[in-house]
Tab-separated table of C-alpha atoms in Angstrom:
chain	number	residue	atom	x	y	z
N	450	UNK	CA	-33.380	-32.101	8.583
N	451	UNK	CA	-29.752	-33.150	8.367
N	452	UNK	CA	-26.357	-32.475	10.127
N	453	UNK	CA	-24.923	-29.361	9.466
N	454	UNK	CA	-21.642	-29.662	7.535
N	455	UNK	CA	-18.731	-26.375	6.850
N	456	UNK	CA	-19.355	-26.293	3.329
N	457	UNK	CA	-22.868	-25.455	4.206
N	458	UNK	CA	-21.808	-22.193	5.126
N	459	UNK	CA	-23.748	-19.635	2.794
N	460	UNK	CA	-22.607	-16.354	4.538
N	461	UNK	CA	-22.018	-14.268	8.042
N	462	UNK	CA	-23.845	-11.110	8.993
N	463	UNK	CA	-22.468	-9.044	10.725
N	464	UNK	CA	-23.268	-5.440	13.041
N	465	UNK	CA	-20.032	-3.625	14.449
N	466	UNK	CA	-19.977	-0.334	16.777
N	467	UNK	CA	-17.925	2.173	15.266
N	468	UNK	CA	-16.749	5.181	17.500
N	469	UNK	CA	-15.233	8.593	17.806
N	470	UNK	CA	-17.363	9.816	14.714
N	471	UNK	CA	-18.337	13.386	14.016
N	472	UNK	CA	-20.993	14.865	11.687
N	473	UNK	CA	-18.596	15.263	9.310
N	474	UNK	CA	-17.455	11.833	9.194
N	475	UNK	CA	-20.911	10.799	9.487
N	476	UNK	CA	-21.746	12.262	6.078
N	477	UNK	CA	-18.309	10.898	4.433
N	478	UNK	CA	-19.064	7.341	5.479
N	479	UNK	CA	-22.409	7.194	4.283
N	480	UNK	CA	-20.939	8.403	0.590
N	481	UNK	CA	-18.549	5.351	1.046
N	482	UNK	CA	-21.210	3.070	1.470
N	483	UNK	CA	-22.715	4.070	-1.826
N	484	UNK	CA	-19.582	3.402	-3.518
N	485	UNK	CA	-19.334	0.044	-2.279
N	486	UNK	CA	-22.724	-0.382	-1.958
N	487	UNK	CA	-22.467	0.101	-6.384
N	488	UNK	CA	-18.453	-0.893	-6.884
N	489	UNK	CA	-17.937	-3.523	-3.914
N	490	UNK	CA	-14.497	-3.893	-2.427
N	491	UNK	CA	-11.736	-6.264	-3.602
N	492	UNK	CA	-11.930	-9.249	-1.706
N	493	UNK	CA	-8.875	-10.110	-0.067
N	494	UNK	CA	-7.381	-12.170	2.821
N	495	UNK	CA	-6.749	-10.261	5.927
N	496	UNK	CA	-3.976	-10.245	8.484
N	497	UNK	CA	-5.326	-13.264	10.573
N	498	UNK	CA	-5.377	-16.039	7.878
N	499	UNK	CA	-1.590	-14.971	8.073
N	500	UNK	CA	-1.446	-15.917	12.113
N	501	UNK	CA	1.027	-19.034	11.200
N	502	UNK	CA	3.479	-16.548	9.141
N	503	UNK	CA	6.575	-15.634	10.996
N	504	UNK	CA	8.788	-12.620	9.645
N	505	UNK	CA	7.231	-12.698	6.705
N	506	UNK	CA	8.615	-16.569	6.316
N	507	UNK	CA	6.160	-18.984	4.997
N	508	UNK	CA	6.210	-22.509	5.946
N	509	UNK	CA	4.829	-23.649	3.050
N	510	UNK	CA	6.676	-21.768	0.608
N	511	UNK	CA	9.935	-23.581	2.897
N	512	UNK	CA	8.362	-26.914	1.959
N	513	UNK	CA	7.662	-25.868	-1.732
N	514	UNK	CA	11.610	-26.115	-1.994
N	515	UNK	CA	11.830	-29.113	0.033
N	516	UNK	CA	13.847	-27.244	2.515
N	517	UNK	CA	12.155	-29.047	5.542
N	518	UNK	CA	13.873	-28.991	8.105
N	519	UNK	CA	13.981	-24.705	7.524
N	520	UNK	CA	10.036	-25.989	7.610
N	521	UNK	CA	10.290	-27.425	10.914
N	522	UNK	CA	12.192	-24.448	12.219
N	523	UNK	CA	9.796	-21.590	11.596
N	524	UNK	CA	7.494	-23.208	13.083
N	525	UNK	CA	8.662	-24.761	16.548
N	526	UNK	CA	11.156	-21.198	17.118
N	527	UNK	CA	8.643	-18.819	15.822
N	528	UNK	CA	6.201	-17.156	18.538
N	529	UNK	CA	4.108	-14.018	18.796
N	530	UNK	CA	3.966	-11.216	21.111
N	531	UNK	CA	1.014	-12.744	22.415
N	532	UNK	CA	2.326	-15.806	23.658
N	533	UNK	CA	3.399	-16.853	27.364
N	534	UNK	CA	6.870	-15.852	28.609
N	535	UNK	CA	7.431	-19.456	29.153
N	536	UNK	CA	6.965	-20.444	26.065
N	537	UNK	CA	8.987	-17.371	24.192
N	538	UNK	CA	11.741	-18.625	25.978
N	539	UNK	CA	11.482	-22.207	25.476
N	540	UNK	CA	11.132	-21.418	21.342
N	541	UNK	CA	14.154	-18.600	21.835
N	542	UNK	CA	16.438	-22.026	23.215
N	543	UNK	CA	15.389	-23.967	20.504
N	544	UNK	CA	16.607	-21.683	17.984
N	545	UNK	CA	19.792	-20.912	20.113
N	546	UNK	CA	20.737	-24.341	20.717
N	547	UNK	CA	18.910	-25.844	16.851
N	548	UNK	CA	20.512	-29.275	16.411
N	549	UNK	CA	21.299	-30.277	19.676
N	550	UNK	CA	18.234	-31.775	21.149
N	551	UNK	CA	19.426	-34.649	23.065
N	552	UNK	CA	19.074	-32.912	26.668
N	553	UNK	CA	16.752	-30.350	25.674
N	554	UNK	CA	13.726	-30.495	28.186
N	555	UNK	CA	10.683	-29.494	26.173
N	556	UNK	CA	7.227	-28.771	27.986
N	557	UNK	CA	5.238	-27.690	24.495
N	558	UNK	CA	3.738	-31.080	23.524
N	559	UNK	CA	4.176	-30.720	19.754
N	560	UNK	CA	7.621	-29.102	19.946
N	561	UNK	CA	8.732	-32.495	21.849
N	562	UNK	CA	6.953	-35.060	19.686
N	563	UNK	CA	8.684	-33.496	16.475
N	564	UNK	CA	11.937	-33.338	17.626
N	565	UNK	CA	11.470	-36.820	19.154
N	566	UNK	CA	10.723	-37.806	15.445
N	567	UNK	CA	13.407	-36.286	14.265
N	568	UNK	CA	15.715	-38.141	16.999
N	569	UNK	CA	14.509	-41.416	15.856
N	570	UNK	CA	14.251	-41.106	12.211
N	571	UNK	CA	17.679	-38.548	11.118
N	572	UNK	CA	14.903	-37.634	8.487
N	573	UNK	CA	13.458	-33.812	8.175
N	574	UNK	CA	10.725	-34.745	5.702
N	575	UNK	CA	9.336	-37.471	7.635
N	576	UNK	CA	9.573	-34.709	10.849
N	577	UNK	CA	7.923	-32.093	8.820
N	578	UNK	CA	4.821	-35.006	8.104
N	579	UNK	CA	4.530	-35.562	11.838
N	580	UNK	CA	3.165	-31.503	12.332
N	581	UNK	CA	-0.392	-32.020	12.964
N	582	UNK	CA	-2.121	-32.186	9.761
N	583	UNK	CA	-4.168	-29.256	10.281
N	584	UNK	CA	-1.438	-26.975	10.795
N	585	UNK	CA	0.185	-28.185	7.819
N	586	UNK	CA	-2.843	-27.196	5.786
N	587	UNK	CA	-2.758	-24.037	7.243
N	588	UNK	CA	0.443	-23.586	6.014
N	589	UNK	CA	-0.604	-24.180	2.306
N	590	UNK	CA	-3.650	-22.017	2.899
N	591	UNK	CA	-1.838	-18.956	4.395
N	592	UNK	CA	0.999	-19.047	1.301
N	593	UNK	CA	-1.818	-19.545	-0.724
N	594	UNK	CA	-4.058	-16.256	0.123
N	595	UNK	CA	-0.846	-14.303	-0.184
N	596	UNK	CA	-0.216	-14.877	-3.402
N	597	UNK	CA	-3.860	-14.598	-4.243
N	598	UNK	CA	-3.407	-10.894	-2.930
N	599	UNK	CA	-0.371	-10.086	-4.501
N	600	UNK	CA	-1.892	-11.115	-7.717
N	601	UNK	CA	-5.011	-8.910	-7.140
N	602	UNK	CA	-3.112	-6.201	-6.276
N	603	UNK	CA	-1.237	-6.561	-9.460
N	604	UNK	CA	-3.959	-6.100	-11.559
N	605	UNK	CA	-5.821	-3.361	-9.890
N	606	UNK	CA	-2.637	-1.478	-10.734
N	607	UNK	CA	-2.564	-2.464	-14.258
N	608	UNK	CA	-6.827	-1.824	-14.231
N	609	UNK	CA	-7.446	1.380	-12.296
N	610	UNK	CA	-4.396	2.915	-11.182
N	611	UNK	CA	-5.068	6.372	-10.767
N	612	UNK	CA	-8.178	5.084	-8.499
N	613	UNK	CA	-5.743	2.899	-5.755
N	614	UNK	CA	-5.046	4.042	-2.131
N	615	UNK	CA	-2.521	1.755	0.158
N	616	UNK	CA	-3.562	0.334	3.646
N	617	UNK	CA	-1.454	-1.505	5.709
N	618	UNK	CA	-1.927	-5.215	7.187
N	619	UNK	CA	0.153	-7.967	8.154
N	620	UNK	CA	2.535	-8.831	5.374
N	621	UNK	CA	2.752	-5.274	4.140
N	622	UNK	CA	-0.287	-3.166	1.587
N	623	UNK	CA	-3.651	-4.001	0.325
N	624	UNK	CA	-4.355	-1.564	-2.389
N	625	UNK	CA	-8.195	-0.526	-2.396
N	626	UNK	CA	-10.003	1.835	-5.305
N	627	UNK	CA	-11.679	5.184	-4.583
N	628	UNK	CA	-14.325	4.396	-7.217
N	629	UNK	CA	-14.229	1.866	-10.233
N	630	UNK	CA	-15.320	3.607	-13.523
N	631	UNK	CA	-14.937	-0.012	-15.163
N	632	UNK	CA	-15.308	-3.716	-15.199
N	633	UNK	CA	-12.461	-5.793	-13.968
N	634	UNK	CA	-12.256	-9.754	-14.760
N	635	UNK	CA	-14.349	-11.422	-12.199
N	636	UNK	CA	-12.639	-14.230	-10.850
N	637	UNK	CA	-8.606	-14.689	-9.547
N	638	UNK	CA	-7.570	-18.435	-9.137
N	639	UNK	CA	-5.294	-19.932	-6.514
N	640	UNK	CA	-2.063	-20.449	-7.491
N	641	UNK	CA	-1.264	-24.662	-7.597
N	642	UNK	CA	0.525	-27.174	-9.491
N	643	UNK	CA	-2.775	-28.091	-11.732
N	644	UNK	CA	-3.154	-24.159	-12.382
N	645	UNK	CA	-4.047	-23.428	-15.909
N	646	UNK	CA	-4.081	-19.537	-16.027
N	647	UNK	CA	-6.583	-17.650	-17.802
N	648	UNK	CA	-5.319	-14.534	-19.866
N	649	UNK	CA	-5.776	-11.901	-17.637
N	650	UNK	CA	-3.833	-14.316	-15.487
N	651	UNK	CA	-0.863	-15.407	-16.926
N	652	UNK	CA	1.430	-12.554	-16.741
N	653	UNK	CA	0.647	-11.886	-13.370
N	654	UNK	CA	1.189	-15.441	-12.206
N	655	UNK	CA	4.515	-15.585	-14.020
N	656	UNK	CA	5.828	-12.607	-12.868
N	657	UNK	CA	4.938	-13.222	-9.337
N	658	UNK	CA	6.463	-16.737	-9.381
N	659	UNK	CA	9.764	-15.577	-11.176
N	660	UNK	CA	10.335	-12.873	-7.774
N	661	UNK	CA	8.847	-15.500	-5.341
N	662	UNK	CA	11.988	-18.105	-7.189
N	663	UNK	CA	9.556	-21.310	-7.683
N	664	UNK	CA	7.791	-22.499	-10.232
N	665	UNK	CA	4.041	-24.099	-11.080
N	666	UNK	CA	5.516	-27.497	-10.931
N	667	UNK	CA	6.824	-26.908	-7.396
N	668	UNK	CA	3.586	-27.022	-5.758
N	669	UNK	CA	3.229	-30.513	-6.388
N	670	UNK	CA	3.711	-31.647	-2.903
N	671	UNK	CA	0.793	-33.517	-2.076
N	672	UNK	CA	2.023	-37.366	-2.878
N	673	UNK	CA	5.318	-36.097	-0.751
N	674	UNK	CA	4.396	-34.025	2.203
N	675	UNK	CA	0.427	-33.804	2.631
N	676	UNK	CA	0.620	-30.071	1.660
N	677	UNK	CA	-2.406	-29.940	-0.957
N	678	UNK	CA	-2.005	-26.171	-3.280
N	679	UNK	CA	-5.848	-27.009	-4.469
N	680	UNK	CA	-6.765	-24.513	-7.620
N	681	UNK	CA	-9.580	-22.798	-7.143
N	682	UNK	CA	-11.568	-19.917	-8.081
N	683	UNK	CA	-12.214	-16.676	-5.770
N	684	UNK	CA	-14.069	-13.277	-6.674
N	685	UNK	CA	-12.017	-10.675	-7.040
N	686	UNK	CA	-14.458	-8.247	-6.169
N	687	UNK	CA	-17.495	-8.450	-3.479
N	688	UNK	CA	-20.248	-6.453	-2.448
N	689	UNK	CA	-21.588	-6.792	0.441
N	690	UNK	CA	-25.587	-7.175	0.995
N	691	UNK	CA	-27.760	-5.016	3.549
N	692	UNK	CA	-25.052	-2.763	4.197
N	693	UNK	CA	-26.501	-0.177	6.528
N	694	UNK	CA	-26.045	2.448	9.258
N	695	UNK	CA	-28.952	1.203	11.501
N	696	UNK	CA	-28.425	3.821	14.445
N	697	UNK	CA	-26.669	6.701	15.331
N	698	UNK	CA	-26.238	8.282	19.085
N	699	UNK	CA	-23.788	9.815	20.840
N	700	UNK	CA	-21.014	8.223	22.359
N	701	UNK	CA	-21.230	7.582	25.681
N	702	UNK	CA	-16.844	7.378	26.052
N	703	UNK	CA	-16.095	10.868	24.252
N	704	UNK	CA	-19.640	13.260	24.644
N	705	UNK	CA	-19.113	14.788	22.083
N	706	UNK	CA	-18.630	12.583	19.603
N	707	UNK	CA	-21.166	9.948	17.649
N	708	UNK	CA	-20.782	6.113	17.620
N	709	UNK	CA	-22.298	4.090	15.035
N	710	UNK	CA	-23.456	1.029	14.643
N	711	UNK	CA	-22.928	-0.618	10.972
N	712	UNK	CA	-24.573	-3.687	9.531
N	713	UNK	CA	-24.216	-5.942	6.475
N	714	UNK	CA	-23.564	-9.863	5.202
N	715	UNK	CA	-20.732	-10.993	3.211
N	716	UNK	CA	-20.690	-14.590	1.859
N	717	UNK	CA	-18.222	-16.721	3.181
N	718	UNK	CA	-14.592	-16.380	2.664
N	719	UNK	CA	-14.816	-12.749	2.545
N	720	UNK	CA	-13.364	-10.484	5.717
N	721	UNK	CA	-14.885	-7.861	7.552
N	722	UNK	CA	-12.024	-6.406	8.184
N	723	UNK	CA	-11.440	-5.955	4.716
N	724	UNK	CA	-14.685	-4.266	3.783
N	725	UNK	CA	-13.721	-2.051	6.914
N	726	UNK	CA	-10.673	-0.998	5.829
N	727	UNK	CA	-12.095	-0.273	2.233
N	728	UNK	CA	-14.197	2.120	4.402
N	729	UNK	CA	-11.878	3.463	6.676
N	730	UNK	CA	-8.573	3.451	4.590
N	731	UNK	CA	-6.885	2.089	8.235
């Protein structure tokens, strides 16, 4: 009875095919599920809320130490494999020829009106404010979640250590439990200026800060550059609801192998992708 708004969003269900199975795996998986089914999975950020990271660079963490115009760079040189040839090549001059845009010819919309700004003002802060505001909360959101997984990954090691198996995603290891024998604090928050750690916090936050080289204060940006660090509170752990194997058959690309297909609902926030790799251990 009433326009639909994103905060609205309770959860997502989802069903995904799973191939190249055999009986043996069959019976494995279904063990898995139990686990998570009774232990959850820790509930991380995945690899593609990390799609405006280049080389492991953050913009945000750029703007954090007011280096802007390092800020700017990342993000009109950076591009991905995915990208037009075109446009690698326009982004590769740009970072060949950084500084000298007067007769640079730029077809990328955005790339031109920033360093148009930058032409008419001399200023890399007020350049940096002219990135679509969006992008520029992306930026906070993406530096954000990896520091939320860092932390979590901290303190699995510190909770179950002997439980912990690596897997691999974009800005290096997730670390995932076999089995989890006992309770773990329930909530991480986000790392911003207003944080006010809670003890099974602190030391983790500290640490992490003191190797990233900033400090709480730092993420004060808002009143400067837009960039909001909001503190909030995430679940460490989830578990996901309906989580189910609702058929098995044989795979009609390998004969003599099973496909599966696999069904569940996570509230919002939390990644498939995760709970598959929790599965999987890929």
């Amino acid at each position: 009875d009433k326009p639909i708004r994103i905060g609205d969003l309770i959860g997502n269900k989802f069903r995904i095919t799973i191939r190249n199975f055999t009986k043996g795996d069959f019976t494995e998986l279904e063990e898995k599920i139990k686990q998570i089914q009774q232990s959850g999975f820790p509930n991380y950020f995945d690899s593609q809320r990390f799609r405006s990271v280049a080389g492991k660079k953050f913009i945000a963490k750029e703007v954090i130490k007011k280096e802007y115009e390092q800020a700017v760079k990342i993000f009109i040189t950076s591009y991905t494999r995915h990208d037009k040839s075109m446009i690698k090549q326009e982004k590769r001059d740009l970072f060949q020829n950084w500084g000298k845009f007067k007769n640079m010819k730029l077809t990328n919309k955005t790339s031109a009106k920033i360093v148009q700004v930058y032409q008419q003002t001399k200023s890399w802060l007020e350049t940096y404010k002219s990135v679509p505001r969006d992008m520029r909360e992306l930026f906070s959101a993406s530096y954000q979640s990896y520091l939320w997984n860092e932390c979590v990954k901290q303190m699995l090691k510190q909770q179950i250590p002997k439980q912990l198996f690596p897997v691999s995603y974009a800005l290096g290891e997730l670390y995932f439990y076999k089995k989890r024998d006992q309770e773990i604090p329930l909530i991480f928050q986000t790392i911003g200026a207003k944080l006010k750690p809670h003890p099974h916090e602190e030391k983790i936050i500290t640490t992490l800060l003191q190797k990233e080289g900033i400090t709480l204060a730092e993420f004060d940006t808002k009143k400067i550059t837009g960039n909001d660090f909001g503190v909030r509170e995430r679940k460490i752990i989830v578990i996901p609801k309906e989580i189910e194997i609702v058929s098995k058959e044989s795979d009609e690309l390998n004969k003599n192998r099973l496909k599966l297909t696999l069904q569940f609902s996570l509230p919002r926030g939390s990644y498939a992708t995760v709970l598959l790799k929790a599965l999987f251990r890929k």
